[in-house]
Structure formats: C-alpha cells, structure tokens
Amino acid sequence: MLRKRHKHFYLVDQKQSFHARIKDKITGSRPVPSFPEDVQIQTVTGCNASCAFCPNGKTCRQLPSGSMDSSLFRKIIDECLQNPVKRISPYLMNEPLRDRNLPEKIRYIAERKPPGLSIKINTNASLLTAKTARAIIGSNLDRLNISFHGISKETYERSMQGLRYEQVLSNINTFLETKSMMGADRPAVAVTMVKTTLIEPEIQRIRQYWDDKGVEVHIQPLENRTARSITEKGLNTGTWHPHRWCKRLFTQAYILHSGDMVLCCADWEQTTILGNVRNMSIEEVWNGEKARAVRQRFLSGDTEGLPCHSCLKQRRNS
C-alpha cells in the first residue's frame, strides 16, 4: 500500500485494513475521496471589475473566453448529483451574474439535489439588479457571498476598481429588502473580503455596519493566487508565507467553461489542466494519472513547476 501522509489526506492504492481505518480515525487522517466533495463551475468567463487583490485582467497571457453550453452544464450537474458532493458553486474566476441564465441553472440543481448538498455563489453584486435579485431568491440558491471590500467610498473603489460604491451598496440593500418582502429564508447572505492594508483601518466599522443589518461578515487572509502582480502591490498586512498545506487538491474540482478541469481556483494562468469533462467523466479526471501524480508531488513537497510553488498567503493572525 502506498501511503504518503500530509496532515489530513493521503493517497491509497488498495483497500484499507481494519487497523488502518482505526488509526486514521484517531489521527484524523483520511484517503483522498474518489469524487470531489466541492465542485466549482465556470458557466461564463470574465468579470466587470479589476480588483486590487485579484489576478483578473493581470494574467501573463490572454485567456480563452466564452460560455459553457447547457448540455455540458447538465452533464456535469447530473454526474455530481449521483455522487456524495457537498457543495456545487456555479462560478469560477468570474463574475457569475454575467451569466443571464444563472438563476435557471441554479434552479436545475436545486430541483434535483439531495439533502445536505449546498449551492453557493460569490458575486461583486454590481449586476444584482432588483429583477436579478428576485430571480436569484426564487432559484432556491442556498448561499450568496457578496464581495464588498471596505465601507467608505474611497476604500471600496480603490479595492474594487471599476465598480461604483453607491450603485453596489444600493444593489445589496435592495436584495436584502426584496428577500425580506418575499419572506424567503434563502439564500443565506454574507459579505466577504480579504484582509488588506486598504480595508484594515475600517474593519471595526465594516463589522458594525453589516452587523446592524443582520449580515455575516467573513474576512479571509489575503492570497496572491500565484500572481506576482498581487505579491508586489503591498496589500499584505503582514508577511507572505508559502502554502505548506492546502486541501483544494484533495477535495475540490474546478471546471472551466470549456470543460477543462484546472488544478485549483488559484491557477489563473491555467497552467495545469487535469483533463476535460466534455469527453470524460469528472470521476475519471479526478482519479486520473495526472491528478494523482500532482497530489503525490504536493504531498512529497515537490511543487516545482506547479502553481502551488508560487502560491502565497498571509497568516490568519497577521
């Protein structure tokens, strides 16, 4: 049996013995699942913002653009629903509301999903009009995360370049009011941001503002997402540290509009394509030779040539 351990996951080539399962239960280790637990799907490319903390528009090469055809989307969803997936997120490296058919796609998942499976999107809310708000609420989306960095106009527009503070704040407030008027308990709404030198002076005000509206606030550590342009911007409130552990390779699948499955949501340059789910199943790509080899390299510390090698983040307590 091949077993290379790294914190909570390991690769295994054959069935575990009873004693191995007991040991894993004690140590908290487990084998890489045979199907991803979380699946992110890029239904359309592009974003209408150029945020200071994001690689969008800053990649070294021009990336392919387009939208995922409906037959491929349904193929992906149908396979996911036949497996123990915990979360489906119809967005990836994009602004999901650029897809005008997104509410319909969310509804396709919601009408078929088993208990315990959650549907989530992250949006900058600039396209969250009153009409779209009603459609999203009616789609039975489980969670809506809104990226809104800062609470003052100056900080917001320096962080989320290309977007208008007043318009987006109005969109969010309209969404909350619409949800209340419709008597809907879903989607759960949270305002999310990454901790940067831009928002740091406003964090207390940010939390107070959204707390008064009954909205959760999630502030995550800044990551460079493998992009040198982010590393050099001086946005980090502490110092950069390499990712010595990351569960993305072991639990999450990331599918581009073309059907290509990339290694990670941080692989903006699309350097590591594990396979294409148009002509293969997700399960085949996930368990394929290339995916297993990449995980083995990560577990052994050999990340040279992989996006992981240049992926940095700030410490949570920085």
JSON list of C-alpha atoms in Angstrom, two decimals, residues 142-247:
[
{"chain": "A", "resi": 142, "resn": "ASP", "atom": "CA", "xyz": [-28.54, 28.27, -0.56]},
{"chain": "A", "resi": 143, "resn": "ARG", "atom": "CA", "xyz": [-25.80, 30.86, 0.00]},
{"chain": "A", "resi": 144, "resn": "LEU", "atom": "CA", "xyz": [-24.91, 34.19, -1.57]},
{"chain": "A", "resi": 145, "resn": "ASN", "atom": "CA", "xyz": [-21.49, 35.60, -0.70]},
{"chain": "A", "resi": 146, "resn": "ILE", "atom": "CA", "xyz": [-21.06, 39.24, -1.67]},
{"chain": "A", "resi": 147, "resn": "SER", "atom": "CA", "xyz": [-17.55, 40.58, -2.17]},
{"chain": "A", "resi": 148, "resn": "PHE", "atom": "CA", "xyz": [-17.60, 44.13, -0.78]},
{"chain": "A", "resi": 149, "resn": "HIS", "atom": "CA", "xyz": [-14.23, 45.47, 0.36]},
{"chain": "A", "resi": 150, "resn": "GLY", "atom": "CA", "xyz": [-14.30, 48.41, 2.72]},
{"chain": "A", "resi": 151, "resn": "ILE", "atom": "CA", "xyz": [-17.13, 50.60, 3.97]},
{"chain": "A", "resi": 152, "resn": "SER", "atom": "CA", "xyz": [-16.06, 54.04, 2.73]},
{"chain": "A", "resi": 153, "resn": "LYS", "atom": "CA", "xyz": [-16.37, 55.05, -0.92]},
{"chain": "A", "resi": 154, "resn": "GLU", "atom": "CA", "xyz": [-12.64, 55.74, -1.22]},
{"chain": "A", "resi": 155, "resn": "THR", "atom": "CA", "xyz": [-11.54, 52.38, 0.21]},
{"chain": "A", "resi": 156, "resn": "TYR", "atom": "CA", "xyz": [-14.14, 50.41, -1.73]},
{"chain": "A", "resi": 157, "resn": "GLU", "atom": "CA", "xyz": [-13.30, 51.95, -5.09]},
{"chain": "A", "resi": 158, "resn": "ARG", "atom": "CA", "xyz": [-9.55, 51.58, -4.53]},
{"chain": "A", "resi": 159, "resn": "SER", "atom": "CA", "xyz": [-10.09, 47.92, -3.66]},
{"chain": "A", "resi": 160, "resn": "MET", "atom": "CA", "xyz": [-12.75, 47.04, -6.25]},
{"chain": "A", "resi": 161, "resn": "GLN", "atom": "CA", "xyz": [-11.61, 49.08, -9.21]},
{"chain": "A", "resi": 162, "resn": "GLY", "atom": "CA", "xyz": [-14.16, 49.64, -11.96]},
{"chain": "A", "resi": 163, "resn": "LEU", "atom": "CA", "xyz": [-17.21, 49.40, -9.69]},
{"chain": "A", "resi": 164, "resn": "ARG", "atom": "CA", "xyz": [-19.29, 52.24, -8.22]},
{"chain": "A", "resi": 165, "resn": "TYR", "atom": "CA", "xyz": [-19.70, 52.26, -4.45]},
{"chain": "A", "resi": 166, "resn": "GLU", "atom": "CA", "xyz": [-23.18, 53.85, -4.36]},
{"chain": "A", "resi": 167, "resn": "GLN", "atom": "CA", "xyz": [-24.62, 51.55, -7.03]},
{"chain": "A", "resi": 168, "resn": "VAL", "atom": "CA", "xyz": [-23.35, 48.32, -5.48]},
{"chain": "A", "resi": 169, "resn": "LEU", "atom": "CA", "xyz": [-24.36, 49.28, -1.93]},
{"chain": "A", "resi": 170, "resn": "SER", "atom": "CA", "xyz": [-27.83, 50.12, -3.25]},
{"chain": "A", "resi": 171, "resn": "ASN", "atom": "CA", "xyz": [-27.99, 46.73, -5.00]},
{"chain": "A", "resi": 172, "resn": "ILE", "atom": "CA", "xyz": [-27.13, 44.89, -1.79]},
{"chain": "A", "resi": 173, "resn": "ASN", "atom": "CA", "xyz": [-29.68, 46.81, 0.26]},
{"chain": "A", "resi": 174, "resn": "THR", "atom": "CA", "xyz": [-32.35, 46.19, -2.41]},
{"chain": "A", "resi": 175, "resn": "PHE", "atom": "CA", "xyz": [-31.54, 42.48, -2.35]},
{"chain": "A", "resi": 176, "resn": "LEU", "atom": "CA", "xyz": [-31.92, 42.31, 1.44]},
{"chain": "A", "resi": 177, "resn": "GLU", "atom": "CA", "xyz": [-35.19, 44.24, 1.29]},
{"chain": "A", "resi": 178, "resn": "THR", "atom": "CA", "xyz": [-36.52, 42.04, -1.52]},
{"chain": "A", "resi": 179, "resn": "LYS", "atom": "CA", "xyz": [-35.64, 38.88, 0.34]},
{"chain": "A", "resi": 180, "resn": "SER", "atom": "CA", "xyz": [-37.46, 40.19, 3.41]},
{"chain": "A", "resi": 181, "resn": "MET", "atom": "CA", "xyz": [-40.55, 41.22, 1.41]},
{"chain": "A", "resi": 182, "resn": "MET", "atom": "CA", "xyz": [-40.68, 37.81, -0.27]},
{"chain": "A", "resi": 183, "resn": "GLY", "atom": "CA", "xyz": [-40.48, 36.13, 3.15]},
{"chain": "A", "resi": 184, "resn": "ALA", "atom": "CA", "xyz": [-37.61, 33.97, 1.90]},
{"chain": "A", "resi": 185, "resn": "ASP", "atom": "CA", "xyz": [-35.21, 32.24, 4.26]},
{"chain": "A", "resi": 186, "resn": "ARG", "atom": "CA", "xyz": [-32.74, 31.55, 1.43]},
{"chain": "A", "resi": 187, "resn": "PRO", "atom": "CA", "xyz": [-30.20, 32.35, 0.32]},
{"chain": "A", "resi": 188, "resn": "ALA", "atom": "CA", "xyz": [-28.15, 32.98, 3.44]},
{"chain": "A", "resi": 189, "resn": "VAL", "atom": "CA", "xyz": [-26.19, 36.19, 2.78]},
{"chain": "A", "resi": 190, "resn": "ALA", "atom": "CA", "xyz": [-22.67, 37.04, 3.86]},
{"chain": "A", "resi": 191, "resn": "VAL", "atom": "CA", "xyz": [-20.37, 39.93, 2.98]},
{"chain": "A", "resi": 192, "resn": "THR", "atom": "CA", "xyz": [-16.87, 38.65, 2.26]},
{"chain": "A", "resi": 193, "resn": "MET", "atom": "CA", "xyz": [-13.50, 40.30, 1.81]},
{"chain": "A", "resi": 194, "resn": "VAL", "atom": "CA", "xyz": [-9.81, 39.61, 2.10]},
{"chain": "A", "resi": 195, "resn": "LYS", "atom": "CA", "xyz": [-7.73, 41.42, 4.69]},
{"chain": "A", "resi": 196, "resn": "THR", "atom": "CA", "xyz": [-5.59, 44.06, 3.03]},
{"chain": "A", "resi": 197, "resn": "THR", "atom": "CA", "xyz": [-3.83, 47.25, 4.03]},
{"chain": "A", "resi": 198, "resn": "LEU", "atom": "CA", "xyz": [-6.69, 49.09, 2.30]},
{"chain": "A", "resi": 199, "resn": "ILE", "atom": "CA", "xyz": [-9.52, 47.75, 4.46]},
{"chain": "A", "resi": 200, "resn": "GLU", "atom": "CA", "xyz": [-7.59, 47.20, 7.71]},
{"chain": "A", "resi": 201, "resn": "PRO", "atom": "CA", "xyz": [-8.32, 50.68, 9.16]},
{"chain": "A", "resi": 202, "resn": "GLU", "atom": "CA", "xyz": [-12.05, 50.15, 8.55]},
{"chain": "A", "resi": 203, "resn": "ILE", "atom": "CA", "xyz": [-12.56, 46.62, 9.85]},
{"chain": "A", "resi": 204, "resn": "GLN", "atom": "CA", "xyz": [-14.36, 47.66, 13.03]},
{"chain": "A", "resi": 205, "resn": "ARG", "atom": "CA", "xyz": [-16.71, 49.96, 11.06]},
{"chain": "A", "resi": 206, "resn": "ILE", "atom": "CA", "xyz": [-17.25, 47.26, 8.45]},
{"chain": "A", "resi": 207, "resn": "ARG", "atom": "CA", "xyz": [-18.33, 44.72, 11.05]},
{"chain": "A", "resi": 208, "resn": "GLN", "atom": "CA", "xyz": [-20.60, 47.22, 12.81]},
{"chain": "A", "resi": 209, "resn": "TYR", "atom": "CA", "xyz": [-22.31, 48.33, 9.58]},
{"chain": "A", "resi": 210, "resn": "TRP", "atom": "CA", "xyz": [-23.21, 44.83, 8.44]},
{"chain": "A", "resi": 211, "resn": "ASP", "atom": "CA", "xyz": [-24.00, 43.58, 11.93]},
{"chain": "A", "resi": 212, "resn": "ASP", "atom": "CA", "xyz": [-26.64, 46.31, 12.17]},
{"chain": "A", "resi": 213, "resn": "LYS", "atom": "CA", "xyz": [-28.22, 44.80, 9.04]},
{"chain": "A", "resi": 214, "resn": "GLY", "atom": "CA", "xyz": [-28.01, 41.24, 10.35]},
{"chain": "A", "resi": 215, "resn": "VAL", "atom": "CA", "xyz": [-25.46, 40.21, 7.72]},
{"chain": "A", "resi": 216, "resn": "GLU", "atom": "CA", "xyz": [-22.47, 37.99, 8.46]},
{"chain": "A", "resi": 217, "resn": "VAL", "atom": "CA", "xyz": [-19.00, 39.31, 7.64]},
{"chain": "A", "resi": 218, "resn": "HIS", "atom": "CA", "xyz": [-16.21, 36.94, 6.59]},
{"chain": "A", "resi": 219, "resn": "ILE", "atom": "CA", "xyz": [-12.70, 38.39, 6.38]},
{"chain": "A", "resi": 220, "resn": "GLN", "atom": "CA", "xyz": [-10.22, 35.95, 4.87]},
{"chain": "A", "resi": 221, "resn": "PRO", "atom": "CA", "xyz": [-6.41, 36.05, 4.76]},
{"chain": "A", "resi": 222, "resn": "LEU", "atom": "CA", "xyz": [-5.04, 37.59, 1.57]},
{"chain": "A", "resi": 223, "resn": "GLU", "atom": "CA", "xyz": [-3.63, 35.15, -1.01]},
{"chain": "A", "resi": 224, "resn": "ASN", "atom": "CA", "xyz": [-1.56, 36.10, -4.03]},
{"chain": "A", "resi": 225, "resn": "ARG", "atom": "CA", "xyz": [-3.28, 33.32, -6.03]},
{"chain": "A", "resi": 226, "resn": "THR", "atom": "CA", "xyz": [0.09, 32.59, -7.68]},
{"chain": "A", "resi": 227, "resn": "ALA", "atom": "CA", "xyz": [0.20, 36.10, -9.21]},
{"chain": "A", "resi": 228, "resn": "ARG", "atom": "CA", "xyz": [3.38, 38.17, -8.86]},
{"chain": "A", "resi": 229, "resn": "SER", "atom": "CA", "xyz": [1.32, 41.29, -9.57]},
{"chain": "A", "resi": 230, "resn": "ILE", "atom": "CA", "xyz": [-0.60, 40.74, -6.31]},
{"chain": "A", "resi": 231, "resn": "THR", "atom": "CA", "xyz": [2.51, 39.94, -4.29]},
{"chain": "A", "resi": 232, "resn": "GLU", "atom": "CA", "xyz": [4.13, 43.23, -5.31]},
{"chain": "A", "resi": 233, "resn": "LYS", "atom": "CA", "xyz": [1.16, 45.52, -4.58]},
{"chain": "A", "resi": 234, "resn": "GLY", "atom": "CA", "xyz": [1.92, 45.97, -0.86]},
{"chain": "A", "resi": 235, "resn": "LEU", "atom": "CA", "xyz": [-1.56, 44.85, 0.17]},
{"chain": "A", "resi": 236, "resn": "ASN", "atom": "CA", "xyz": [-0.45, 42.30, 2.75]},
{"chain": "A", "resi": 237, "resn": "THR", "atom": "CA", "xyz": [-0.91, 43.38, 6.36]},
{"chain": "A", "resi": 238, "resn": "GLY", "atom": "CA", "xyz": [1.86, 41.00, 7.47]},
{"chain": "A", "resi": 239, "resn": "THR", "atom": "CA", "xyz": [4.35, 38.90, 5.55]},
{"chain": "A", "resi": 240, "resn": "TRP", "atom": "CA", "xyz": [3.84, 36.34, 2.82]},
{"chain": "A", "resi": 241, "resn": "HIS", "atom": "CA", "xyz": [4.19, 32.66, 3.63]},
{"chain": "A", "resi": 242, "resn": "PRO", "atom": "CA", "xyz": [4.09, 29.68, 1.26]},
{"chain": "A", "resi": 243, "resn": "HIS", "atom": "CA", "xyz": [1.08, 27.37, 1.37]},
{"chain": "A", "resi": 244, "resn": "ARG", "atom": "CA", "xyz": [2.50, 24.40, 3.25]},
{"chain": "A", "resi": 245, "resn": "TRP", "atom": "CA", "xyz": [-0.89, 22.76, 3.34]},
{"chain": "A", "resi": 246, "resn": "CYS", "atom": "CA", "xyz": [-3.94, 23.15, 1.13]},
{"chain": "A", "resi": 247, "resn": "LYS", "atom": "CA", "xyz": [-6.99, 20.92, 0.89]}
]
